[in-house]
Tab-separated table of C-alpha atoms in Angstrom:
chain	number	residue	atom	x	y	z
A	1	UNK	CA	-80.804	7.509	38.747
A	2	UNK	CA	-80.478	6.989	35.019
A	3	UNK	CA	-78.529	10.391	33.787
A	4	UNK	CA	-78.278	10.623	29.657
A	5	UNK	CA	-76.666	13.863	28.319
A	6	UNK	CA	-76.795	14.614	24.871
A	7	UNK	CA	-74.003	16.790	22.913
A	8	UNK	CA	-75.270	18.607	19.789
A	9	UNK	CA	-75.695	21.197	17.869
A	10	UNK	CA	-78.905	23.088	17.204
A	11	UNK	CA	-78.871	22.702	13.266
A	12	UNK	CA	-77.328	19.551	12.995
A	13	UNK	CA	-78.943	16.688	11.652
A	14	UNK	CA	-76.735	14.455	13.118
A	15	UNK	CA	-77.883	15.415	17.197
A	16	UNK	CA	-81.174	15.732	15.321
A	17	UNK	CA	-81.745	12.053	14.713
A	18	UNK	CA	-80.785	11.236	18.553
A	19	UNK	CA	-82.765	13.639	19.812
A	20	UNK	CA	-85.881	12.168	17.586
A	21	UNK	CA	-85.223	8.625	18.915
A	22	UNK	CA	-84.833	9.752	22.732
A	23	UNK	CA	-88.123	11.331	22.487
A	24	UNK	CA	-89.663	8.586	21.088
A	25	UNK	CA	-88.581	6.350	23.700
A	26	UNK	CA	-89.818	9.042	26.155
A	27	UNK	CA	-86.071	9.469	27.523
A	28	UNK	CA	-85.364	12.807	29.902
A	29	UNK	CA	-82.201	14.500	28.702
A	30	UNK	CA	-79.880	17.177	28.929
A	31	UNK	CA	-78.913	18.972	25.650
A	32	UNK	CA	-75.305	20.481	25.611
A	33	UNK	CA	-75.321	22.869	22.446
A	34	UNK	CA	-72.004	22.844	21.207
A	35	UNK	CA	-71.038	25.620	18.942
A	36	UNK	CA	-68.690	23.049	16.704
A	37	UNK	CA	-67.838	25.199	13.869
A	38	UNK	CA	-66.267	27.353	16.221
A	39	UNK	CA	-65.226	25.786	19.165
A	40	UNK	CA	-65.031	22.190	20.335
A	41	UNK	CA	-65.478	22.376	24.664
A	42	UNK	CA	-62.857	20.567	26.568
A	43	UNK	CA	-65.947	18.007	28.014
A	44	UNK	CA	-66.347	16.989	24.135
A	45	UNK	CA	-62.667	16.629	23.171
A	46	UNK	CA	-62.592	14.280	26.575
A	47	UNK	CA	-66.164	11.951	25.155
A	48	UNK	CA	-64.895	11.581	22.001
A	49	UNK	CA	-61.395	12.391	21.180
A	50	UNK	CA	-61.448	10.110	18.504
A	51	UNK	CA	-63.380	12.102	16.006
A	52	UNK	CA	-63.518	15.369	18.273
A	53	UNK	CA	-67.408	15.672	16.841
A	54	UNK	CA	-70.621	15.716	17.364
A	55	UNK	CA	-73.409	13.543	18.757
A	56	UNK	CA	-72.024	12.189	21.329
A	57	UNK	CA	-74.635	10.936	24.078
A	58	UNK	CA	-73.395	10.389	27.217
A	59	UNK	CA	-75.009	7.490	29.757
A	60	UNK	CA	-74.169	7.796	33.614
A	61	UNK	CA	-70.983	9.129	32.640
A	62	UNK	CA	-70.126	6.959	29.422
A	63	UNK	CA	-69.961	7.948	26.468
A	64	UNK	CA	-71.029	6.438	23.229
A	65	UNK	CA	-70.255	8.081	19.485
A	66	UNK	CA	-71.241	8.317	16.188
A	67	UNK	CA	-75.180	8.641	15.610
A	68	UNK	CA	-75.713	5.027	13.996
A	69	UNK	CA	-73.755	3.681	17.124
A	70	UNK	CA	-75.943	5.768	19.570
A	71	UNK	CA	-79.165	4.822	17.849
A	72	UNK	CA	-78.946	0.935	17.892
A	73	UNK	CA	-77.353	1.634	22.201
A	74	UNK	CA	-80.619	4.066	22.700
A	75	UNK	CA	-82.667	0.438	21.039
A	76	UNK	CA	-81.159	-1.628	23.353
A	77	UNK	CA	-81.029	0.422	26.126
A	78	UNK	CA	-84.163	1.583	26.705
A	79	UNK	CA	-86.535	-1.305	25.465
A	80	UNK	CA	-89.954	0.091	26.471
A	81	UNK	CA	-91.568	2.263	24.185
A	82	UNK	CA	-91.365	2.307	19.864
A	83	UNK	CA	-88.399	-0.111	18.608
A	84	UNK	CA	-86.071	1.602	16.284
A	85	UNK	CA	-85.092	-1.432	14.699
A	86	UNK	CA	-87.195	-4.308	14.033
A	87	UNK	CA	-86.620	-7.728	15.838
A	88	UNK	CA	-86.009	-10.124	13.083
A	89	UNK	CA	-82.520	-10.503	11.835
A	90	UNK	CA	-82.536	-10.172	8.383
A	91	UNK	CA	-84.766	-7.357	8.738
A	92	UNK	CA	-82.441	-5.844	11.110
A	93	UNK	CA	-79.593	-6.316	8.319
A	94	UNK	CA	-81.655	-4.503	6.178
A	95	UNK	CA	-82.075	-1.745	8.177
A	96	UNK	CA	-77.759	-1.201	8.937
A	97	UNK	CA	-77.115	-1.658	5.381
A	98	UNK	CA	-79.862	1.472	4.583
A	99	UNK	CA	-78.109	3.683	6.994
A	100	UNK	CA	-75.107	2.804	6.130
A	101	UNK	CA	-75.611	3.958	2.935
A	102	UNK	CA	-77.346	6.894	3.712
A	103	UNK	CA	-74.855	7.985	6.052
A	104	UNK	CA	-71.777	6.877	3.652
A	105	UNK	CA	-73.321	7.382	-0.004
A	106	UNK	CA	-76.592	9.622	-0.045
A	107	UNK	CA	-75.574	12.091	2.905
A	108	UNK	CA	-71.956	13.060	1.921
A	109	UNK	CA	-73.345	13.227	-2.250
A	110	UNK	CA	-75.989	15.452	-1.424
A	111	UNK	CA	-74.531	17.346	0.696
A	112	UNK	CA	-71.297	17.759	-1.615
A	113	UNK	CA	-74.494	18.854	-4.520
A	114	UNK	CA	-74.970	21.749	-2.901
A	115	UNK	CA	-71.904	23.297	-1.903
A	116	UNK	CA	-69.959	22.480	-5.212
A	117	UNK	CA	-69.668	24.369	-8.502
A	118	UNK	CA	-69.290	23.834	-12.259
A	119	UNK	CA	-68.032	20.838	-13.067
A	120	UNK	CA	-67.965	19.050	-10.275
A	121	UNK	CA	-71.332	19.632	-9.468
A	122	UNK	CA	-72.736	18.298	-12.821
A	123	UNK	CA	-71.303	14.873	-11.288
A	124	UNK	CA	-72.612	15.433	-8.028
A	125	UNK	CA	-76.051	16.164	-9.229
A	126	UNK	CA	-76.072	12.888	-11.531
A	127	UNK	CA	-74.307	11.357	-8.313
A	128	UNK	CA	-76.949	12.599	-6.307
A	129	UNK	CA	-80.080	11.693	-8.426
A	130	UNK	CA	-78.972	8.254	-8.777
A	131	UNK	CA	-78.743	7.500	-5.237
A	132	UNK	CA	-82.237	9.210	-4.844
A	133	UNK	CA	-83.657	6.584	-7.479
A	134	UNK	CA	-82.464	3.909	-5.313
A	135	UNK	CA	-84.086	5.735	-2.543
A	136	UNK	CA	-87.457	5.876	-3.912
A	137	UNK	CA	-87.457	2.416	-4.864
A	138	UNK	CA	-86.598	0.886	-1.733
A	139	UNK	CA	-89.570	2.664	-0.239
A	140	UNK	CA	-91.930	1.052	-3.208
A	141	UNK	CA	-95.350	0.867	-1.208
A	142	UNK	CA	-94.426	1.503	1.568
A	143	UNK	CA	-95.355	4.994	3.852
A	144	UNK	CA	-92.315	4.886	5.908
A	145	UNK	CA	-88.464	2.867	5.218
A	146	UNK	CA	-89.507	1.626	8.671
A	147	UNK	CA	-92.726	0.156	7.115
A	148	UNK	CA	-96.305	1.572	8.559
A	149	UNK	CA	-94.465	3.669	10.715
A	150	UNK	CA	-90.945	5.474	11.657
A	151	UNK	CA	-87.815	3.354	12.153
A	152	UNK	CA	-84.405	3.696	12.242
A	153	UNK	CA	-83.824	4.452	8.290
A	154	UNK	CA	-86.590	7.392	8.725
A	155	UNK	CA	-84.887	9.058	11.513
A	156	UNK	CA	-81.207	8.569	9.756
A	157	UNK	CA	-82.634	9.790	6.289
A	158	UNK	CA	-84.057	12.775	8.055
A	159	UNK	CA	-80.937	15.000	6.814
A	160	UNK	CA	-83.361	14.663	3.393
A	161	UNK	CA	-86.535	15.738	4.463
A	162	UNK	CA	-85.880	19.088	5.463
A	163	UNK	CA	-81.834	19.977	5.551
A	164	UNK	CA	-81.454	19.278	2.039
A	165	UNK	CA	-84.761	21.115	0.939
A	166	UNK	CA	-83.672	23.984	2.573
A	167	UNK	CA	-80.064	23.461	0.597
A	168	UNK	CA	-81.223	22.667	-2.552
A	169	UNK	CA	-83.156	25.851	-2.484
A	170	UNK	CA	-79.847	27.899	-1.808
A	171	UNK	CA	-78.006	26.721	-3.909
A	172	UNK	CA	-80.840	27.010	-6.402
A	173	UNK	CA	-81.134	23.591	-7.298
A	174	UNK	CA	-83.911	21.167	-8.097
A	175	UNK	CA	-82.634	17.432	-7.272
A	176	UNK	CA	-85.098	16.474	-5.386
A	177	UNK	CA	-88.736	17.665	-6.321
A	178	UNK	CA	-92.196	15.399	-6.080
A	179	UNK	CA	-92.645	15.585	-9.684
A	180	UNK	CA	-89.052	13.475	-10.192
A	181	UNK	CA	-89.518	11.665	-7.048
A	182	UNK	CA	-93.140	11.056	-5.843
A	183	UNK	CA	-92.973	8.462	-3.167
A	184	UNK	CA	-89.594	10.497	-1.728
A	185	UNK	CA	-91.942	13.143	-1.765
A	186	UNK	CA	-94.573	11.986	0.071
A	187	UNK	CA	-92.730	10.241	2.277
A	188	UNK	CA	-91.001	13.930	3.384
A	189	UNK	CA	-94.565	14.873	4.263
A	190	UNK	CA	-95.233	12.239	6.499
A	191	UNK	CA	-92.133	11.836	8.007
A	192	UNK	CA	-92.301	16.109	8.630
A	193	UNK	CA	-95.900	15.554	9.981
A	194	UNK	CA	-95.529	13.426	12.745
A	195	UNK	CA	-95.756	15.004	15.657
A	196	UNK	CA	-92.241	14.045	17.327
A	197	UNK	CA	-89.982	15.327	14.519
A	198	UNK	CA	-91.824	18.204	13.704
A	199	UNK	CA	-91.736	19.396	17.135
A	200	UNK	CA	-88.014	18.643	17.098
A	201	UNK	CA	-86.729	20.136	13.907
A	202	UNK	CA	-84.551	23.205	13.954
A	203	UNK	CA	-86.633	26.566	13.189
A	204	UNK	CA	-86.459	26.664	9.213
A	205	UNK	CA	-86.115	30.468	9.127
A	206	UNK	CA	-82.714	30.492	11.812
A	207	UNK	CA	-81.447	27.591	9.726
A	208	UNK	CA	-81.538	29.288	6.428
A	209	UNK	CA	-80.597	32.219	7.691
A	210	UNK	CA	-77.499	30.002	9.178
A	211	UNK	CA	-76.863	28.602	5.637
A	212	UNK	CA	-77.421	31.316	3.544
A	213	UNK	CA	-74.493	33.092	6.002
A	214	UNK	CA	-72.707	30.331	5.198
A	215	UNK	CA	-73.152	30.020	1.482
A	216	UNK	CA	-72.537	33.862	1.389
A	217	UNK	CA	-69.245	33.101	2.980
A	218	UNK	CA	-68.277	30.196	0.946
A	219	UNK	CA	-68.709	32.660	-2.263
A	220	UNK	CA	-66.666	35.714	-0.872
A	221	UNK	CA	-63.774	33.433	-0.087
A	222	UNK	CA	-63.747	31.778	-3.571
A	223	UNK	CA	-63.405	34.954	-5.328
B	1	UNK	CA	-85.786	-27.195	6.607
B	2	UNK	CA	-82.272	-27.264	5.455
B	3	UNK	CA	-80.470	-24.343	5.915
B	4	UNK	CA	-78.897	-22.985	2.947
B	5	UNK	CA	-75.814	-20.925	3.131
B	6	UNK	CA	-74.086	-19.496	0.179
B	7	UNK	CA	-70.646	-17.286	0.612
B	8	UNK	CA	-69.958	-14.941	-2.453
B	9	UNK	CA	-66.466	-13.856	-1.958
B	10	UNK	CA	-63.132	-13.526	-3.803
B	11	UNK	CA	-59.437	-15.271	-2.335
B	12	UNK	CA	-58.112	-12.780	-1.217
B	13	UNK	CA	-60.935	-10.321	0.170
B	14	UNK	CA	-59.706	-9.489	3.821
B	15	UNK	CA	-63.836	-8.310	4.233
B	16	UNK	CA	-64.999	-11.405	2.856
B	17	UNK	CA	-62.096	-13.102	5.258
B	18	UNK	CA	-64.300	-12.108	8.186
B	19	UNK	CA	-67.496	-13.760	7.148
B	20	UNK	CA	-65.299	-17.128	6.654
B	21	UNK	CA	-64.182	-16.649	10.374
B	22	UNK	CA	-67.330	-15.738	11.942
B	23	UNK	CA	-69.295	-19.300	10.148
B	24	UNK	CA	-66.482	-21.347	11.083
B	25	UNK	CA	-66.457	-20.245	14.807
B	26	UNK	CA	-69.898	-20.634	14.773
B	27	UNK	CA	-69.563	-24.089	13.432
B	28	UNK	CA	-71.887	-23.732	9.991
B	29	UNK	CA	-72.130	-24.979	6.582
B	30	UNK	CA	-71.838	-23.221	3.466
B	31	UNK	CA	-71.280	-22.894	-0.345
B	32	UNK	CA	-68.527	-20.918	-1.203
B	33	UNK	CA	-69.044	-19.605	-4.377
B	34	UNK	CA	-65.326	-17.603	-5.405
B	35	UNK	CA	-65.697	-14.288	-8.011
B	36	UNK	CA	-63.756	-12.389	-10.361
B	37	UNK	CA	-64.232	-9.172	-9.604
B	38	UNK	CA	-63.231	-7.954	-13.504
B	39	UNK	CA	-65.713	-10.311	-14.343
B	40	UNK	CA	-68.748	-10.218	-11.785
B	41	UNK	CA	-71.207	-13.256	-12.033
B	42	UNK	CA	-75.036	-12.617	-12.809
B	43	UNK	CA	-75.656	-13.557	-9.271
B	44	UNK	CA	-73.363	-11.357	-7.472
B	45	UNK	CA	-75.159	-8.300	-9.554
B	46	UNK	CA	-78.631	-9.723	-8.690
B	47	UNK	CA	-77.543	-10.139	-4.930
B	48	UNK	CA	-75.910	-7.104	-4.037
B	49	UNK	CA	-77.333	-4.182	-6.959
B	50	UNK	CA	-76.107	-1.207	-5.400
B	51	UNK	CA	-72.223	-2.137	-4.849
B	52	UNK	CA	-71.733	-4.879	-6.666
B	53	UNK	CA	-69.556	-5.862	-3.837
B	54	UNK	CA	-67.948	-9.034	-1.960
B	55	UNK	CA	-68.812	-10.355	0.651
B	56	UNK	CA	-72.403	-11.359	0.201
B	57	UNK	CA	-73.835	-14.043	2.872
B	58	UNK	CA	-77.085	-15.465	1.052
B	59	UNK	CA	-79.071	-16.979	3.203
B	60	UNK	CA	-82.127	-19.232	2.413
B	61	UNK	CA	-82.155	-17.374	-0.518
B	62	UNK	CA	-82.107	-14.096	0.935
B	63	UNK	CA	-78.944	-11.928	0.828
B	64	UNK	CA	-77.054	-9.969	2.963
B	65	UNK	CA	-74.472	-7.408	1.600
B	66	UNK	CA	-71.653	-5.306	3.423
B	67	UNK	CA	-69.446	-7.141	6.036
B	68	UNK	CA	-69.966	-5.631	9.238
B	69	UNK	CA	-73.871	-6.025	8.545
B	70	UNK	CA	-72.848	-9.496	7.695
B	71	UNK	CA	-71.322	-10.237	11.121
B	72	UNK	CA	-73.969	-9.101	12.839
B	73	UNK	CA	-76.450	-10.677	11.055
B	74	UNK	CA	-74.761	-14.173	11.986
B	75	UNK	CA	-74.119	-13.556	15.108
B	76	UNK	CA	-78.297	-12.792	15.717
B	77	UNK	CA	-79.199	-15.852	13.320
B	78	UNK	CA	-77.216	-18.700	14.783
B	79	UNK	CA	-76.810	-18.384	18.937
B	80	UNK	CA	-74.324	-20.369	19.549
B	81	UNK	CA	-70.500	-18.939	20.475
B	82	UNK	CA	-71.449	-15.365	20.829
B	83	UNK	CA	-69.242	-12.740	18.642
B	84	UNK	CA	-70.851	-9.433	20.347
B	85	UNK	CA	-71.028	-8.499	23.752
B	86	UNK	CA	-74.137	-8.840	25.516
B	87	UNK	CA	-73.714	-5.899	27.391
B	88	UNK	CA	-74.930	-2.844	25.016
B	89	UNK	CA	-72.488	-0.442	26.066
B	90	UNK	CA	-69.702	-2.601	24.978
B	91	UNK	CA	-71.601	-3.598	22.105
B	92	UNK	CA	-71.694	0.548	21.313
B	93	UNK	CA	-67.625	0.441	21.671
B	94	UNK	CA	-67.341	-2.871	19.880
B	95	UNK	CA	-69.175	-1.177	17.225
B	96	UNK	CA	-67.226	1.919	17.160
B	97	UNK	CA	-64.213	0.866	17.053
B	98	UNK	CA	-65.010	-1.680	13.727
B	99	UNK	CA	-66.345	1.610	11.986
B	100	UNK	CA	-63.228	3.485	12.927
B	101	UNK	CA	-61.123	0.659	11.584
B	102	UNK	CA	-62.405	0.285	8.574
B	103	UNK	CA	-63.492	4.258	8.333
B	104	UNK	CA	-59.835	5.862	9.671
B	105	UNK	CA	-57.455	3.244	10.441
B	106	UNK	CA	-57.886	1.105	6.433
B	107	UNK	CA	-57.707	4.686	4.457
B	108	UNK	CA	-54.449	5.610	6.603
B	109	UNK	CA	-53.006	2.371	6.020
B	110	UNK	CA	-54.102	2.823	2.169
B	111	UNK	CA	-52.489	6.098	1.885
B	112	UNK	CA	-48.925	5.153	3.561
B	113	UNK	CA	-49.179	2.218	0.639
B	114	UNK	CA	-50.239	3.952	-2.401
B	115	UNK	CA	-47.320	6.709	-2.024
B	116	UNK	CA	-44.122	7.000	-1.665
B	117	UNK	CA	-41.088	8.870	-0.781
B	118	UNK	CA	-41.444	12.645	0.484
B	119	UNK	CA	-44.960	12.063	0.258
B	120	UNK	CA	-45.384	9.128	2.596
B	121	UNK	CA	-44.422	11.119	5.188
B	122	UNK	CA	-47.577	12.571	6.311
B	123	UNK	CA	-49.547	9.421	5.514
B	124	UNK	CA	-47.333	7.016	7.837
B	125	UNK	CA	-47.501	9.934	10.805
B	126	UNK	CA	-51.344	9.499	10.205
B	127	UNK	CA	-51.500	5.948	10.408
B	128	UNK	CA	-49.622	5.915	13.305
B	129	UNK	CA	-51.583	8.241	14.973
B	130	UNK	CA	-54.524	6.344	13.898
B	131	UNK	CA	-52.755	2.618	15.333
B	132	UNK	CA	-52.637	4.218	18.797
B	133	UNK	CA	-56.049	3.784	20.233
B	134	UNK	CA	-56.142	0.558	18.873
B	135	UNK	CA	-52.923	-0.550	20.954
B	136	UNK	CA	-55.024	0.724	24.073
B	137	UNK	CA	-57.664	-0.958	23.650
B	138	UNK	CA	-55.870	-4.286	24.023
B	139	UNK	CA	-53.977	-3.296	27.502
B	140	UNK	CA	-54.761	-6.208	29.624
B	141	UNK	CA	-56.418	-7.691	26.762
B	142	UNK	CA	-55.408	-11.173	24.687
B	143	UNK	CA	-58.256	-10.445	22.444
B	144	UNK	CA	-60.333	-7.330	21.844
B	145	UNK	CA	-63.206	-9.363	22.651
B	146	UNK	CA	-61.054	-10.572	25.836
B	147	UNK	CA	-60.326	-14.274	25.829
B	148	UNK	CA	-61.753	-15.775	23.332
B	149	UNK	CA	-61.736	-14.294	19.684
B	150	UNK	CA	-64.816	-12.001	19.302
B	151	UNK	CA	-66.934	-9.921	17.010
B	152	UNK	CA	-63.873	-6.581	17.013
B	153	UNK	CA	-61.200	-8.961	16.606
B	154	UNK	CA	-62.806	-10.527	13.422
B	155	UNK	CA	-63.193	-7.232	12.172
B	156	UNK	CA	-59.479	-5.938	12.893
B	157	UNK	CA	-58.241	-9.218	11.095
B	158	UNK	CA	-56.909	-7.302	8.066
B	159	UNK	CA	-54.626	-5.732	9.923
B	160	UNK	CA	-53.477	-8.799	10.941
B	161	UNK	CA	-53.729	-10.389	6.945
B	162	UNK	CA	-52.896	-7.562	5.673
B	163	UNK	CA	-50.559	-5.447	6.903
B	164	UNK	CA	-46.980	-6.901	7.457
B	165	UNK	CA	-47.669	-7.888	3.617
B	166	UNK	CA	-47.868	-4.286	3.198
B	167	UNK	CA	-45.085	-3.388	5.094
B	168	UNK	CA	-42.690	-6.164	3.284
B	169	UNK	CA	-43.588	-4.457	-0.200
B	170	UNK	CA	-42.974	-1.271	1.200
B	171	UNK	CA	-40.270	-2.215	3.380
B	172	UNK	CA	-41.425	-0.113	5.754
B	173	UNK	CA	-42.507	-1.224	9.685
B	174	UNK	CA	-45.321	1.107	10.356
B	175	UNK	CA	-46.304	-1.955	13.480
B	176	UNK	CA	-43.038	-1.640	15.084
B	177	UNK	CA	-43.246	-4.256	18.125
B	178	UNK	CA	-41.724	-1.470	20.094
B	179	UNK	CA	-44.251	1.277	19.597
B	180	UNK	CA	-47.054	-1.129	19.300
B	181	UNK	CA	-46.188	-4.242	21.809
B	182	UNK	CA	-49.802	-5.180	22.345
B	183	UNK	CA	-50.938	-4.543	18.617
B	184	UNK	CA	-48.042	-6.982	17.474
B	185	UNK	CA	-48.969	-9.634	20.119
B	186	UNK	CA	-52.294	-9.888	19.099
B	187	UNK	CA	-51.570	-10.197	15.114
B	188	UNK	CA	-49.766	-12.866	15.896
B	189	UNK	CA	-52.161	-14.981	18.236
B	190	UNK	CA	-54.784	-13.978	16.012
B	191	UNK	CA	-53.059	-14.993	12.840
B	192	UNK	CA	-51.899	-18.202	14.531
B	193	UNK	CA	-55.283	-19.009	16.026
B	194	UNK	CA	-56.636	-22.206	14.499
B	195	UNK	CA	-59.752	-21.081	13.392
B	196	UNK	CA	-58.313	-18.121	11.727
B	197	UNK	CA	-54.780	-19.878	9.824
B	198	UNK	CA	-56.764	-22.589	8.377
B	199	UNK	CA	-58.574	-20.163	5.949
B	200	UNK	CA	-55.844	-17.530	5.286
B	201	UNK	CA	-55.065	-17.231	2.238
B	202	UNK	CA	-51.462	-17.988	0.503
B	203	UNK	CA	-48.929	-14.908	1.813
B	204	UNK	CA	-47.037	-15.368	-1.406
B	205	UNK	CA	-50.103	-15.073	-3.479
B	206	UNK	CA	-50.927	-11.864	-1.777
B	207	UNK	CA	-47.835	-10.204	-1.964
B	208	UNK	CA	-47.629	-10.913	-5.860
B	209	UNK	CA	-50.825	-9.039	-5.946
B	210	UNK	CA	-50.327	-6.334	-4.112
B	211	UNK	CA	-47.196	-5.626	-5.259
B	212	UNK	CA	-48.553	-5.310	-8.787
B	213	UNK	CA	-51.445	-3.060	-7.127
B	214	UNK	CA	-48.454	-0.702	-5.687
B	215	UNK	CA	-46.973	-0.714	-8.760
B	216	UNK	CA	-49.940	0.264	-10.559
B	217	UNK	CA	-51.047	3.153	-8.169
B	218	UNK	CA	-47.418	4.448	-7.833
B	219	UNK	CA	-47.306	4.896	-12.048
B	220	UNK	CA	-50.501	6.717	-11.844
B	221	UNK	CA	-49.131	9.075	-10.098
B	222	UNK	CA	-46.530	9.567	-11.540
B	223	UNK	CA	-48.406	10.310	-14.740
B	224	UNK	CA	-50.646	12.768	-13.441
């Protein structure tokens, strides 16, 4: 019998996506909450010791890491239900060379926005809203990256729907707002409206409370 | 309809290198079209917008940027002599592993080049470090894709182009043959593969340019 366990955290956007695509192929798993900021459990340092982090998803006793890694395995694992990817090649390539730069460009810069000051800030706000520009033309007509409806570059940009919103609110910024960017804007309330990520997203009040804790913290040790 | 394949890359790009090794094992056609990267053409712009990068594979007019993307996108296109494995769970570690190479393993390598002295130190323990898995994945292993060249050992290949240049700038052996038997082994049948040596580019070429690269990061430094 098939056995998939699935090492996360609660908040993290990261688990977040995996847990959106195993649901959408209607895959039973076990969740393993890992409390990473604080401790890493000796069952994660042994599935990925490489990178010591977080999601790892583990398949009849193998493990696979890194989310974009796990993704395309869940795709071609379990080939019944919604494909995360579509089946023409160049489409495909489209689709890896989106998350890639999500994950290596938009995520880190965005991210980096928030929890910088002064100066470098400034540069990670212009940074920040060029990469969103890109962002919101690549989605041109369209209601989803993944076209009509989600794919792969929905579920891996999903650390911009609702993470940074929450962030950008902290840290009392306005990067990303609907009048600046209207189709990233509507896409955020489709994407948060369909019924398997919104049933799957973190509560928003626990995970401000988390980041506000964690903003608060960042200040006290800066002074 | 003709296919038509067109190859932006520059001569020495070890990225770019594994597109030229994936459509030669694969037996294809192109147009290589060589850049100056101080002096990008229209076309590489229009292509690839967002890095302004080599490689780009265009393909019937279509174009495909970043390398690893690339690769995969061959391998799907054109059937014949498989780079990936079929199974996906060593397609997942396939895929790992290229990520952490050119994610960990190329910034360690970077770092233990671009410094020097005192503060090499850490950089060269971290590269180390970051060689070992990579040694272990070969153990009972000719190739990383097992006997034949595949997909992993295509993307490893600058550590087979580039590194022993490093390492004779630097003279410095960071893949000691001791410490890393199976790492060595495999440079060399990799490098000496005939696919693979008949589109290397000149070893003398490359060290003249990345000595003057060492040289120019080292004086930065210096001046800060």
């Amino acid at each position: 019998m098939a056995e998939v366990k699935l090492f996360g955290n609660w908040g993290s956007p990261f688990s977040g996506r995996i847990e959106f695509a195993l649901k959408l192929k209607g895959v039973e798993y076990e969740f393993i909450d890992e409390d990473i900021y604080n401790y890493k459990s000796p069952l994660l340092l042994k599935y990925n010791p490489v990178h010591k982090k977080i999601p790892v998803l583990v398949h009849n006793g193998k493990p696979i890491c890194e989310s974009l890694v796990i993704l395309e395995y869940i795709d071609e694992t379990w080939e019944k239900g919604p494909s995360l990817l579509p089946k023409d090649p160049y489409e495909r390539a489209l689709v890896r060379f989106w998350t890639k730069f999500l994950d290596e460009k938009c995520v880190p810069t965005l991210w980096k926005t928030c929890w910088s000051i002064g100066e470098e800030q400034e540069k990670a706000k212009e940074e920040s809203t060029e990469l969103l520009k890109i962002l919101e033309g690549t989605l041109s007509d369209k209601k989803f990256f993944g076209g009509d409806s989600i794919g792969m570059v929905d579920i891996v940009a999903n650390f911009i729907s609702y993470w940074f919103i929450i962030l950008q609110e902290l840290a009392g910024l306005q990067v990303l707002t609907k009048e600046k960017f209207p189709k990233l804007g509507a896409w955020i309330d489709d994407y948060l409206n369909c019924n398997i990520i919104k049933e799957n997203l973190p509560p928003k009040d626990k995970l401000t409370a988390y980041f506000r804790a964690r903003f608060e913290a960042a200040a006290a040790a800066a002074k | 309809m003709a296919e038509e394949l067109k190859l932006f890359r520059t001569w020495s790009s070890p990225f770019a290198l594994r597109i030229v090794h994936a459509l030669k094992i694969k037996g294809l056609e192109y147009e290589t079209i060589f850049e100056d990267l101080s002096n990008k053409s229209d076309s590489l712009l229009q292509y690839n917008p967002i890095h302004k990068k080599v490689p780009v594979l265009v393909h019937n007019g279509k174009p495909i940027c970043e390398s690893l993307v690339i690769l995969e996108y061959v391998d799907e296109t054109w059937k014949q002599c498989p780079l990936l494995p079929r199974d996906p769970y060593e397609k997942a570690k396939a895929r790992f592993w290229a990520k952490f190479g050119d994610d960990k393993l190329f910034s360690s390598i970077w770092n233990v080049f671009t410094t020097q002295g005192k503060e090499q130190e850490e950089p060269i323990a971290a590269a180390v470090q970051n060689l070992k898995p990579i040694e272990e994945l070969l153990k009972e292993k000719k190739f990383f894709g097992g006997e034949t060249i595949g997909y992993l050992d295509i993307a490893f290949g600058w550590t087979a182009n580039i590194i022993s240049i490093l390492e004779e700038i630097m003279n410095l052996n960071l893949v000691d043959e001791e410490k890393f038997p199976l790492l060595s082994a495999w440079m060399q049948n990799f490098s000496n593969d005939p696919v693979i040596k008949e589109c290397w580019p000149p070893r003398d070429k490359m060290i003249v340019k990345f000595q003057v690269m060492r040289e120019k990061y080292l004086k930065a430094v210096v001046s800060q």
